[in-house]
Amino acid sequence: MQDVWGLAALWIGLALIATLLSIWLRIATALSEIIVGTVAQLLIGALIGTTLGSDTPWIKFLSGTGAIVLTFLAGAELDPDVFKVKWKEATVIGLIAFFAPFLGCTAFAYYLIGWTVKSSWLAGVALSTTSVAVVYAVMLELGLNKTEFGKAILAACFVNDLGTVIALGMIFSPFTIKTLIFVIVSVIVFFVLPYLTPRFFKKYGGRPSELEAKYLLLFLFGMGYLAVWSGSEAVLPAYIVGMVLAGTVGKDHVLIRRLRTLTFGMLTPFYFIRAGSYVSIPMLVAAPLALLILFMGKMITKYLGVYPVTKAFRYANKEGMYTTLLMSTGLTFGSISALFGFSHGIIDQQQYSLLIAAVIGSAVIPTLIANTFYLPKYLLPKKEEEKDA
């Protein structure tokens, strides 16, 4: 048992270091956790000749739970009222932001790098994403989340990532009778939950026993079990469960804050540090051209897809470029997709390392360029308006 406590202390210590780095360097915590996991694995392997224990069953469980609850929260924070108003441009921008890199990066990986067909499709899925976490953090920091411009970008992010979730499930999950059962049960659950949840919470919720969290975890774990049983991935139904409950759970700010505390304080560090521990720096150094192709593939295809659409919706030049660059970011779903491919033997460790490095690059570089050169400052809320809000 002492080994378990020692390993737990090591991982929480790494999570604490990653959080401090994210504060000092002003980068997303998920990003710093991936980097800390990579560096820690490299140092421990070189100095002691052992590993971080990433394949230990209880670490895999906490890591998987973190991915499921994080994915649920991403779906639950979709604002249905904003989506009703901005559905047309959010849908068009979100879909093109998914399909352009999905098809383009698949072609880049297959024809330019020489990956297999399945590996290339996985690359297309992993690089098609837009990071809701990065975009939401930027919107929140600048106050753009209160403007129609910012709300349209956030809604487009959800459409983009929904496309990624569906593609990951449809391409890599074998279609059997189990898949049919999974789909039928999922549809029933997705229809029943929005009706059942608010009534159940109203009658039994608001107690110190945190009934709401247990209720949500029951459905997330249950749907996760059914997804894995059918040959799919546990995080896939979590995103849609979050979306169908966005009108109820998403508006309960106290419950969302408690779930965030559980998720970011305890669970997601295990997920992102574990994801980083599989990255091999020597393998990255051995294939710099492939890394450049994957990263530029995502940037070029996102630009060619999204920017013309923003002009079609009469965005000004700065607004169009800012939207395009933020839609080019990737982090959470990109790393989830890459880890899914590595865990299921679709890609090897070098391909996994290249995809994660490209995803990390896309989380940082487009955001820096957008905020430095293309921030539409005339759309930022005035300080007086912020005080009134």
mmCIF file of C-alpha atoms in Angstrom:
data_model
loop_
_atom_site.group_PDB
_atom_site.id
_atom_site.type_symbol
_atom_site.label_atom_id
_atom_site.label_comp_id
_atom_site.label_asym_id
_atom_site.label_seq_id
_atom_site.Cartn_x
_atom_site.Cartn_y
_atom_site.Cartn_z
ATOM 1 C CA MET A 1 0.000 0.000 0.000
ATOM 2 C CA GLN A 2 2.899 2.368 0.680
ATOM 3 C CA ASP A 3 3.775 2.232 -3.032
ATOM 4 C CA VAL A 4 0.286 3.537 -3.882
ATOM 5 C CA TRP A 5 0.625 6.511 -1.526
ATOM 6 C CA GLY A 6 4.121 7.224 -2.784
ATOM 7 C CA LEU A 7 2.997 7.180 -6.413
ATOM 8 C CA ALA A 8 -0.034 9.341 -5.560
ATOM 9 C CA ALA A 9 2.228 11.901 -3.851
ATOM 10 C CA LEU A 10 4.518 11.949 -6.895
ATOM 11 C CA TRP A 11 1.652 12.581 -9.353
ATOM 12 C CA ILE A 12 -0.007 15.251 -7.191
ATOM 13 C CA GLY A 13 3.410 16.890 -6.764
ATOM 14 C CA LEU A 14 3.821 16.977 -10.545
ATOM 15 C CA ALA A 15 0.311 18.442 -10.852
ATOM 16 C CA LEU A 16 1.235 21.178 -8.353
ATOM 17 C CA ILE A 17 4.421 22.012 -10.287
ATOM 18 C CA ALA A 18 2.435 22.134 -13.532
ATOM 19 C CA THR A 19 -0.117 24.515 -11.993
ATOM 20 C CA LEU A 20 2.626 26.859 -10.741
ATOM 21 C CA LEU A 21 4.245 26.813 -14.198
ATOM 22 C CA SER A 22 0.910 27.651 -15.826
ATOM 23 C CA ILE A 23 0.559 30.655 -13.494
ATOM 24 C CA TRP A 24 4.136 31.892 -14.014
ATOM 25 C CA LEU A 25 4.131 31.357 -17.793
ATOM 26 C CA ARG A 26 0.454 32.329 -18.282
ATOM 27 C CA ILE A 27 -0.413 29.215 -20.267
ATOM 28 C CA ALA A 28 -3.291 26.719 -19.959
ATOM 29 C CA THR A 29 -2.879 24.274 -17.064
ATOM 30 C CA ALA A 30 -3.640 21.318 -19.333
ATOM 31 C CA LEU A 31 -0.738 22.362 -21.550
ATOM 32 C CA SER A 32 1.718 22.629 -18.648
ATOM 33 C CA GLU A 33 0.553 19.237 -17.288
ATOM 34 C CA ILE A 34 1.279 17.535 -20.618
ATOM 35 C CA ILE A 35 4.739 19.134 -20.740
ATOM 36 C CA VAL A 36 5.488 18.230 -17.099
ATOM 37 C CA GLY A 37 4.419 14.625 -17.774
ATOM 38 C CA THR A 38 6.761 14.420 -20.778
ATOM 39 C CA VAL A 39 9.756 15.936 -18.981
ATOM 40 C CA ALA A 40 9.165 13.930 -15.768
ATOM 41 C CA GLN A 41 8.997 10.654 -17.690
ATOM 42 C CA LEU A 42 12.219 11.550 -19.537
ATOM 43 C CA LEU A 43 14.100 12.505 -16.355
ATOM 44 C CA ILE A 44 12.899 9.560 -14.261
ATOM 45 C CA GLY A 45 13.715 7.155 -17.081
ATOM 46 C CA ALA A 46 17.221 8.619 -17.533
ATOM 47 C CA LEU A 47 18.090 8.978 -13.813
ATOM 48 C CA ILE A 48 16.368 5.976 -12.188
ATOM 49 C CA GLY A 49 15.596 3.736 -15.127
ATOM 50 C CA THR A 50 11.900 3.370 -14.254
ATOM 51 C CA THR A 51 8.585 4.916 -15.355
ATOM 52 C CA LEU A 52 5.893 7.175 -13.909
ATOM 53 C CA GLY A 53 3.552 4.181 -13.608
ATOM 54 C CA SER A 54 1.154 5.509 -16.261
ATOM 55 C CA ASP A 55 -0.264 2.040 -16.913
ATOM 56 C CA THR A 56 -1.056 1.367 -13.231
ATOM 57 C CA PRO A 57 -4.799 0.427 -13.081
ATOM 58 C CA TRP A 58 -5.851 3.070 -10.528
ATOM 59 C CA ILE A 59 -4.029 5.823 -12.440
ATOM 60 C CA LYS A 60 -5.739 4.701 -15.649
ATOM 61 C CA PHE A 61 -9.112 4.842 -13.841
ATOM 62 C CA LEU A 62 -8.570 8.374 -12.465
ATOM 63 C CA SER A 63 -7.232 9.482 -15.852
ATOM 64 C CA GLY A 64 -10.277 8.052 -17.662
ATOM 65 C CA THR A 65 -12.679 9.613 -15.149
ATOM 66 C CA GLY A 66 -10.984 12.984 -15.658
ATOM 67 C CA ALA A 67 -11.438 12.769 -19.431
ATOM 68 C CA ILE A 68 -15.119 11.781 -19.065
ATOM 69 C CA VAL A 69 -16.078 14.537 -16.602
ATOM 70 C CA LEU A 70 -14.046 17.169 -18.492
ATOM 71 C CA THR A 71 -15.790 16.204 -21.731
ATOM 72 C CA PHE A 72 -19.170 16.372 -19.976
ATOM 73 C CA LEU A 73 -18.406 19.866 -18.629
ATOM 74 C CA ALA A 74 -17.389 21.059 -22.114
ATOM 75 C CA GLY A 75 -20.793 20.009 -23.440
ATOM 76 C CA ALA A 76 -22.725 21.320 -20.409
ATOM 77 C CA GLU A 77 -21.354 24.864 -20.819
ATOM 78 C CA LEU A 78 -22.941 25.302 -24.244
ATOM 79 C CA ASP A 79 -25.337 28.257 -24.018
ATOM 80 C CA PRO A 80 -28.608 27.148 -25.737
ATOM 81 C CA ASP A 81 -29.938 30.743 -25.929
ATOM 82 C CA VAL A 82 -26.837 31.955 -27.763
ATOM 83 C CA PHE A 83 -26.912 28.987 -30.096
ATOM 84 C CA LYS A 84 -30.537 29.749 -31.045
ATOM 85 C CA VAL A 85 -29.561 33.278 -32.080
ATOM 86 C CA LYS A 86 -26.254 32.458 -33.769
ATOM 87 C CA TRP A 87 -26.986 28.937 -35.016
ATOM 88 C CA LYS A 88 -26.474 29.670 -38.710
ATOM 89 C CA GLU A 89 -22.951 31.139 -38.641
ATOM 90 C CA ALA A 90 -21.901 28.943 -35.674
ATOM 91 C CA THR A 91 -22.973 25.809 -37.564
ATOM 92 C CA VAL A 92 -21.323 26.784 -40.860
ATOM 93 C CA ILE A 93 -18.056 27.952 -39.257
ATOM 94 C CA GLY A 94 -17.981 24.964 -36.877
ATOM 95 C CA LEU A 95 -18.574 22.422 -39.658
ATOM 96 C CA ILE A 96 -16.002 23.880 -42.053
ATOM 97 C CA ALA A 97 -13.512 24.173 -39.166
ATOM 98 C CA PHE A 98 -13.976 20.424 -38.656
ATOM 99 C CA PHE A 99 -14.119 19.112 -42.237
ATOM 100 C CA ALA A 100 -11.246 21.178 -43.732
ATOM 101 C CA PRO A 101 -8.491 19.922 -41.358
ATOM 102 C CA PHE A 102 -10.116 16.495 -40.990
ATOM 103 C CA LEU A 103 -9.832 15.787 -44.727
ATOM 104 C CA GLY A 104 -6.721 17.920 -45.311
ATOM 105 C CA CYS A 105 -4.595 16.540 -42.472
ATOM 106 C CA THR A 106 -5.648 12.990 -43.338
ATOM 107 C CA ALA A 107 -4.336 13.591 -46.868
ATOM 108 C CA PHE A 108 -1.147 15.250 -45.558
ATOM 109 C CA ALA A 109 -0.410 12.296 -43.241
ATOM 110 C CA TYR A 110 -1.123 9.700 -45.948
ATOM 111 C CA TYR A 111 0.518 11.278 -49.012
ATOM 112 C CA LEU A 112 3.306 13.417 -47.512
ATOM 113 C CA ILE A 113 4.377 11.395 -44.441
ATOM 114 C CA GLY A 114 3.421 7.923 -45.635
ATOM 115 C CA TRP A 115 1.265 6.815 -42.696
ATOM 116 C CA THR A 116 -1.202 3.939 -43.080
ATOM 117 C CA VAL A 117 -4.835 4.666 -43.941
ATOM 118 C CA LYS A 118 -6.096 4.161 -40.357
ATOM 119 C CA SER A 119 -3.249 6.198 -38.853
ATOM 120 C CA SER A 120 -3.934 9.002 -41.343
ATOM 121 C CA TRP A 121 -7.653 9.092 -40.468
ATOM 122 C CA LEU A 122 -6.706 9.257 -36.783
ATOM 123 C CA ALA A 123 -4.382 12.194 -37.546
ATOM 124 C CA GLY A 124 -7.243 13.926 -39.365
ATOM 125 C CA VAL A 125 -9.548 13.480 -36.358
ATOM 126 C CA ALA A 126 -6.946 14.614 -33.785
ATOM 127 C CA LEU A 127 -6.033 17.756 -35.767
ATOM 128 C CA SER A 128 -9.618 18.707 -36.698
ATOM 129 C CA THR A 129 -10.449 19.904 -33.183
ATOM 130 C CA THR A 130 -10.812 23.384 -31.753
ATOM 131 C CA SER A 131 -9.917 23.829 -28.098
ATOM 132 C CA VAL A 132 -13.000 24.983 -26.194
ATOM 133 C CA ALA A 133 -10.791 25.311 -23.094
ATOM 134 C CA VAL A 134 -8.307 27.677 -24.787
ATOM 135 C CA VAL A 135 -10.960 29.736 -26.590
ATOM 136 C CA TYR A 136 -13.160 29.979 -23.474
ATOM 137 C CA ALA A 137 -10.184 31.112 -21.358
ATOM 138 C CA VAL A 138 -9.271 33.815 -23.909
ATOM 139 C CA MET A 139 -12.881 35.016 -24.188
ATOM 140 C CA LEU A 140 -13.218 35.141 -20.400
ATOM 141 C CA GLU A 141 -9.961 37.046 -19.921
ATOM 142 C CA LEU A 142 -10.842 39.718 -22.496
ATOM 143 C CA GLY A 143 -14.556 39.926 -21.719
ATOM 144 C CA LEU A 144 -15.460 38.848 -25.269
ATOM 145 C CA ASN A 145 -17.597 36.019 -23.835
ATOM 146 C CA LYS A 146 -20.253 38.715 -23.134
ATOM 147 C CA THR A 147 -20.338 39.918 -26.755
ATOM 148 C CA GLU A 148 -22.278 38.384 -29.662
ATOM 149 C CA PHE A 149 -18.974 38.035 -31.545
ATOM 150 C CA GLY A 150 -17.415 35.958 -28.756
ATOM 151 C CA LYS A 151 -20.550 33.901 -28.177
ATOM 152 C CA ALA A 152 -20.693 32.977 -31.882
ATOM 153 C CA ILE A 153 -17.077 31.732 -31.754
ATOM 154 C CA LEU A 154 -17.797 29.638 -28.652
ATOM 155 C CA ALA A 155 -20.892 28.106 -30.262
ATOM 156 C CA ALA A 156 -18.826 27.276 -33.388
ATOM 157 C CA CYS A 157 -16.267 25.509 -31.157
ATOM 158 C CA PHE A 158 -18.983 23.194 -29.847
ATOM 159 C CA VAL A 159 -20.156 22.341 -33.381
ATOM 160 C CA ASN A 160 -16.526 21.681 -34.404
ATOM 161 C CA ASP A 161 -15.860 19.327 -31.485
ATOM 162 C CA LEU A 162 -19.191 17.544 -31.926
ATOM 163 C CA GLY A 163 -18.012 16.666 -35.440
ATOM 164 C CA THR A 164 -14.759 15.306 -33.964
ATOM 165 C CA VAL A 165 -16.603 13.182 -31.391
ATOM 166 C CA ILE A 166 -18.925 11.681 -34.029
ATOM 167 C CA ALA A 167 -16.047 11.023 -36.476
ATOM 168 C CA LEU A 168 -13.959 9.294 -33.793
ATOM 169 C CA GLY A 169 -16.874 7.004 -32.953
ATOM 170 C CA MET A 170 -17.948 6.250 -36.526
ATOM 171 C CA ILE A 171 -14.518 5.579 -38.051
ATOM 172 C CA PHE A 172 -12.822 3.542 -35.344
ATOM 173 C CA SER A 173 -15.663 1.709 -33.599
ATOM 174 C CA PRO A 174 -16.612 -1.672 -35.109
ATOM 175 C CA PHE A 175 -20.314 -1.757 -36.075
ATOM 176 C CA THR A 176 -21.894 -4.848 -34.485
ATOM 177 C CA ILE A 177 -25.162 -5.709 -32.711
ATOM 178 C CA LYS A 178 -23.552 -4.194 -29.603
ATOM 179 C CA THR A 179 -23.140 -0.899 -31.470
ATOM 180 C CA LEU A 180 -26.841 -0.933 -32.376
ATOM 181 C CA ILE A 181 -27.801 -1.539 -28.725
ATOM 182 C CA PHE A 182 -25.459 1.267 -27.648
ATOM 183 C CA VAL A 183 -27.013 3.698 -30.155
ATOM 184 C CA ILE A 184 -30.610 2.819 -29.188
ATOM 185 C CA VAL A 185 -29.958 3.100 -25.435
ATOM 186 C CA SER A 186 -28.023 6.358 -25.981
ATOM 187 C CA VAL A 187 -30.878 7.960 -27.930
ATOM 188 C CA ILE A 188 -33.369 7.002 -25.167
ATOM 189 C CA VAL A 189 -31.065 8.369 -22.450
ATOM 190 C CA PHE A 190 -30.422 11.611 -24.366
ATOM 191 C CA PHE A 191 -34.190 12.202 -24.692
ATOM 192 C CA VAL A 192 -35.077 11.244 -21.108
ATOM 193 C CA LEU A 193 -32.293 13.089 -19.244
ATOM 194 C CA PRO A 194 -33.437 16.693 -19.973
ATOM 195 C CA TYR A 195 -36.923 15.799 -18.689
ATOM 196 C CA LEU A 196 -35.882 13.698 -15.688
ATOM 197 C CA THR A 197 -32.880 15.653 -14.365
ATOM 198 C CA PRO A 198 -34.442 19.026 -13.342
ATOM 199 C CA ARG A 199 -37.374 17.280 -11.645
ATOM 200 C CA PHE A 200 -35.110 14.859 -9.776
ATOM 201 C CA PHE A 201 -32.791 17.678 -8.654
ATOM 202 C CA LYS A 202 -35.748 19.832 -7.557
ATOM 203 C CA LYS A 203 -37.162 17.057 -5.345
ATOM 204 C CA TYR A 204 -33.948 15.590 -3.884
ATOM 205 C CA GLY A 205 -31.145 18.053 -4.622
ATOM 206 C CA GLY A 206 -29.541 20.829 -2.558
ATOM 207 C CA ARG A 207 -28.363 18.554 0.267
ATOM 208 C CA PRO A 208 -24.859 18.200 1.793
ATOM 209 C CA SER A 209 -24.669 14.638 0.429
ATOM 210 C CA GLU A 210 -24.017 16.056 -3.096
ATOM 211 C CA LEU A 211 -26.729 13.944 -4.701
ATOM 212 C CA GLU A 212 -26.414 15.858 -8.000
ATOM 213 C CA ALA A 213 -22.787 14.850 -8.539
ATOM 214 C CA LYS A 214 -23.531 11.171 -7.801
ATOM 215 C CA TYR A 215 -26.529 11.243 -10.166
ATOM 216 C CA LEU A 216 -24.437 12.688 -13.022
ATOM 217 C CA LEU A 217 -21.506 10.321 -12.406
ATOM 218 C CA LEU A 218 -23.911 7.367 -12.459
ATOM 219 C CA PHE A 219 -25.091 8.254 -15.968
ATOM 220 C CA LEU A 220 -21.578 9.150 -17.196
ATOM 221 C CA PHE A 221 -20.057 5.894 -15.914
ATOM 222 C CA GLY A 222 -23.064 3.864 -17.116
ATOM 223 C CA MET A 223 -22.901 5.320 -20.627
ATOM 224 C CA GLY A 224 -19.112 4.974 -20.545
ATOM 225 C CA TYR A 225 -19.446 1.271 -19.718
ATOM 226 C CA LEU A 226 -21.944 0.778 -22.533
ATOM 227 C CA ALA A 227 -19.652 2.608 -24.997
ATOM 228 C CA VAL A 228 -16.597 0.487 -24.099
ATOM 229 C CA TRP A 229 -18.729 -2.706 -24.154
ATOM 230 C CA SER A 230 -19.782 -1.870 -27.718
ATOM 231 C CA GLY A 231 -16.164 -1.294 -28.759
ATOM 232 C CA SER A 232 -16.282 2.526 -28.639
ATOM 233 C CA GLU A 233 -14.727 5.095 -26.276
ATOM 234 C CA ALA A 234 -16.128 6.132 -22.868
ATOM 235 C CA VAL A 235 -15.734 9.880 -23.473
ATOM 236 C CA LEU A 236 -17.915 9.932 -26.606
ATOM 237 C CA PRO A 237 -21.380 9.844 -24.939
ATOM 238 C CA ALA A 238 -20.179 12.197 -22.152
ATOM 239 C CA TYR A 239 -20.009 15.178 -24.541
ATOM 240 C CA ILE A 240 -23.580 14.643 -25.779
ATOM 241 C CA VAL A 241 -24.881 14.051 -22.227
ATOM 242 C CA GLY A 242 -23.345 17.428 -21.340
ATOM 243 C CA MET A 243 -24.977 19.116 -24.334
ATOM 244 C CA VAL A 244 -28.484 17.784 -23.641
ATOM 245 C CA LEU A 245 -28.165 18.944 -20.000
ATOM 246 C CA ALA A 246 -26.731 22.369 -20.891
ATOM 247 C CA GLY A 247 -30.137 23.992 -20.323
ATOM 248 C CA THR A 248 -30.396 22.628 -16.746
ATOM 249 C CA VAL A 249 -27.043 21.556 -15.268
ATOM 250 C CA GLY A 250 -25.151 24.164 -17.311
ATOM 251 C CA LYS A 251 -27.173 26.978 -15.704
ATOM 252 C CA ASP A 252 -26.578 25.694 -12.152
ATOM 253 C CA HIS A 253 -23.405 27.678 -11.526
ATOM 254 C CA VAL A 254 -22.875 26.276 -8.014
ATOM 255 C CA LEU A 255 -23.038 22.675 -9.254
ATOM 256 C CA ILE A 256 -20.750 23.455 -12.217
ATOM 257 C CA ARG A 257 -18.236 25.077 -9.838
ATOM 258 C CA ARG A 258 -18.242 21.990 -7.579
ATOM 259 C CA LEU A 259 -17.728 19.694 -10.567
ATOM 260 C CA ARG A 260 -14.891 21.909 -11.801
ATOM 261 C CA THR A 261 -13.216 21.664 -8.376
ATOM 262 C CA LEU A 262 -13.421 17.863 -8.491
ATOM 263 C CA THR A 263 -12.283 17.712 -12.117
ATOM 264 C CA PHE A 264 -9.457 20.246 -12.276
ATOM 265 C CA GLY A 265 -8.274 19.774 -8.703
ATOM 266 C CA MET A 266 -8.091 15.983 -8.728
ATOM 267 C CA LEU A 267 -8.921 14.186 -11.975
ATOM 268 C CA THR A 268 -7.622 15.984 -15.084
ATOM 269 C CA PRO A 269 -4.001 16.252 -13.818
ATOM 270 C CA PHE A 270 -3.875 12.443 -13.989
ATOM 271 C CA TYR A 271 -5.249 12.534 -17.530
ATOM 272 C CA PHE A 272 -2.935 15.203 -18.968
ATOM 273 C CA ILE A 273 0.244 14.106 -17.103
ATOM 274 C CA ARG A 274 -0.407 10.543 -18.288
ATOM 275 C CA ALA A 275 -0.933 11.808 -21.871
ATOM 276 C CA GLY A 276 2.371 13.687 -21.661
ATOM 277 C CA SER A 277 4.267 10.714 -20.215
ATOM 278 C CA TYR A 278 3.776 8.786 -23.476
ATOM 279 C CA VAL A 279 5.440 11.496 -25.575
ATOM 280 C CA SER A 280 8.957 10.511 -26.635
ATOM 281 C CA ILE A 281 11.244 13.515 -27.148
ATOM 282 C CA PRO A 282 13.957 11.463 -28.941
ATOM 283 C CA MET A 283 11.289 10.283 -31.423
ATOM 284 C CA LEU A 284 10.201 13.895 -32.005
ATOM 285 C CA VAL A 285 13.780 14.991 -32.640
ATOM 286 C CA ALA A 286 14.158 12.136 -35.129
ATOM 287 C CA ALA A 287 11.213 13.337 -37.290
ATOM 288 C CA PRO A 288 11.110 17.178 -37.361
ATOM 289 C CA LEU A 289 9.778 17.360 -40.940
ATOM 290 C CA ALA A 290 6.778 15.151 -40.125
ATOM 291 C CA LEU A 291 5.999 17.365 -37.109
ATOM 292 C CA LEU A 292 6.177 20.497 -39.286
ATOM 293 C CA ILE A 293 3.879 18.936 -41.905
ATOM 294 C CA LEU A 294 1.259 17.961 -39.310
ATOM 295 C CA PHE A 295 1.300 21.353 -37.584
ATOM 296 C CA MET A 296 1.256 23.389 -40.803
ATOM 297 C CA GLY A 297 -1.360 21.020 -42.219
ATOM 298 C CA LYS A 298 -3.743 22.004 -39.439
ATOM 299 C CA MET A 299 -2.958 25.734 -39.725
ATOM 300 C CA ILE A 300 -3.284 25.880 -43.531
ATOM 301 C CA THR A 301 -6.486 23.840 -43.790
ATOM 302 C CA LYS A 302 -8.163 25.759 -40.949
ATOM 303 C CA TYR A 303 -7.284 29.057 -42.673
ATOM 304 C CA LEU A 304 -8.452 27.922 -46.121
ATOM 305 C CA GLY A 305 -11.705 26.638 -44.637
ATOM 306 C CA VAL A 306 -12.701 29.181 -41.981
ATOM 307 C CA TYR A 307 -11.479 32.573 -43.245
ATOM 308 C CA PRO A 308 -13.549 32.623 -46.495
ATOM 309 C CA VAL A 309 -16.651 31.649 -44.497
ATOM 310 C CA THR A 310 -16.160 34.548 -42.091
ATOM 311 C CA LYS A 311 -15.988 36.898 -45.101
ATOM 312 C CA ALA A 312 -19.241 35.365 -46.405
ATOM 313 C CA PHE A 313 -20.850 36.381 -43.082
ATOM 314 C CA ARG A 314 -19.435 39.906 -43.591
ATOM 315 C CA TYR A 315 -16.862 39.785 -40.802
ATOM 316 C CA ALA A 316 -14.324 42.623 -40.891
ATOM 317 C CA ASN A 317 -10.740 41.548 -41.678
ATOM 318 C CA LYS A 318 -9.576 41.534 -38.041
ATOM 319 C CA GLU A 319 -12.709 39.701 -36.892
ATOM 320 C CA GLY A 320 -12.299 37.089 -39.636
ATOM 321 C CA MET A 321 -8.613 36.487 -38.891
ATOM 322 C CA TYR A 322 -9.207 36.445 -35.131
ATOM 323 C CA THR A 323 -12.008 33.892 -35.545
ATOM 324 C CA THR A 324 -9.864 31.790 -37.913
ATOM 325 C CA LEU A 325 -6.880 31.722 -35.552
ATOM 326 C CA LEU A 326 -8.951 30.837 -32.479
ATOM 327 C CA MET A 327 -10.715 28.071 -34.428
ATOM 328 C CA SER A 328 -7.205 26.742 -35.237
ATOM 329 C CA THR A 329 -6.394 26.029 -31.590
ATOM 330 C CA GLY A 330 -6.502 22.496 -30.225
ATOM 331 C CA LEU A 331 -5.745 20.771 -26.937
ATOM 332 C CA THR A 332 -8.243 18.639 -25.030
ATOM 333 C CA PHE A 333 -10.054 16.704 -27.770
ATOM 334 C CA GLY A 334 -6.876 16.566 -29.860
ATOM 335 C CA SER A 335 -4.999 14.837 -27.037
ATOM 336 C CA ILE A 336 -8.024 12.621 -26.234
ATOM 337 C CA SER A 337 -8.170 11.485 -29.878
ATOM 338 C CA ALA A 338 -4.404 10.851 -30.042
ATOM 339 C CA LEU A 339 -4.437 8.880 -26.768
ATOM 340 C CA PHE A 340 -7.437 6.891 -28.046
ATOM 341 C CA GLY A 341 -5.432 5.978 -31.180
ATOM 342 C CA PHE A 342 -2.347 5.015 -29.173
ATOM 343 C CA SER A 343 -4.322 2.984 -26.596
ATOM 344 C CA HIS A 344 -6.106 1.029 -29.364
ATOM 345 C CA GLY A 345 -2.966 0.365 -31.438
ATOM 346 C CA ILE A 346 -4.051 2.598 -34.357
ATOM 347 C CA ILE A 347 -0.866 4.693 -34.104
ATOM 348 C CA ASP A 348 2.545 3.880 -32.617
ATOM 349 C CA GLN A 349 4.442 5.879 -29.997
ATOM 350 C CA GLN A 350 6.289 8.050 -32.525
ATOM 351 C CA GLN A 351 3.057 8.949 -34.344
ATOM 352 C CA TYR A 352 1.416 9.652 -30.980
ATOM 353 C CA SER A 353 4.342 11.899 -29.967
ATOM 354 C CA LEU A 354 4.135 13.830 -33.255
ATOM 355 C CA LEU A 355 0.374 14.353 -32.948
ATOM 356 C CA ILE A 356 0.589 15.531 -29.327
ATOM 357 C CA ALA A 357 3.418 17.948 -30.210
ATOM 358 C CA ALA A 358 1.388 19.331 -33.134
ATOM 359 C CA VAL A 359 -1.671 19.699 -30.869
ATOM 360 C CA ILE A 360 0.367 21.531 -28.203
ATOM 361 C CA GLY A 361 1.799 23.850 -30.878
ATOM 362 C CA SER A 362 -1.707 24.638 -32.093
ATOM 363 C CA ALA A 363 -2.787 25.509 -28.534
ATOM 364 C CA VAL A 364 -0.107 28.195 -28.204
ATOM 365 C CA ILE A 365 0.974 29.703 -31.527
ATOM 366 C CA PRO A 366 -2.402 30.717 -33.094
ATOM 367 C CA THR A 367 -3.549 32.226 -29.772
ATOM 368 C CA LEU A 368 -0.403 34.366 -29.490
ATOM 369 C CA ILE A 369 -0.691 35.603 -33.109
ATOM 370 C CA ALA A 370 -4.426 36.318 -32.720
ATOM 371 C CA ASN A 371 -4.094 38.374 -29.529
ATOM 372 C CA THR A 372 -0.950 40.197 -30.739
ATOM 373 C CA PHE A 373 -1.965 41.175 -34.275
ATOM 374 C CA TYR A 374 -5.683 40.586 -34.894
ATOM 375 C CA LEU A 375 -7.542 41.328 -31.647
ATOM 376 C CA PRO A 376 -10.641 43.426 -32.620
ATOM 377 C CA LYS A 377 -10.260 45.848 -29.706
ATOM 378 C CA TYR A 378 -13.280 47.873 -30.852
ATOM 379 C CA LEU A 379 -15.479 44.898 -29.881
ATOM 380 C CA LEU A 380 -14.175 44.666 -26.309
ATOM 381 C CA PRO A 381 -16.753 45.675 -23.662
ATOM 382 C CA LYS A 382 -16.183 49.049 -22.048
ATOM 383 C CA LYS A 383 -15.187 49.026 -18.384
ATOM 384 C CA GLU A 384 -18.436 50.740 -17.409
ATOM 385 C CA GLU A 385 -20.402 47.986 -19.165
ATOM 386 C CA GLU A 386 -18.395 45.313 -17.340
ATOM 387 C CA LYS A 387 -19.237 46.909 -13.979
ATOM 388 C CA ASP A 388 -22.914 47.005 -14.885
ATOM 389 C CA ALA A 389 -22.927 43.339 -16.049
#
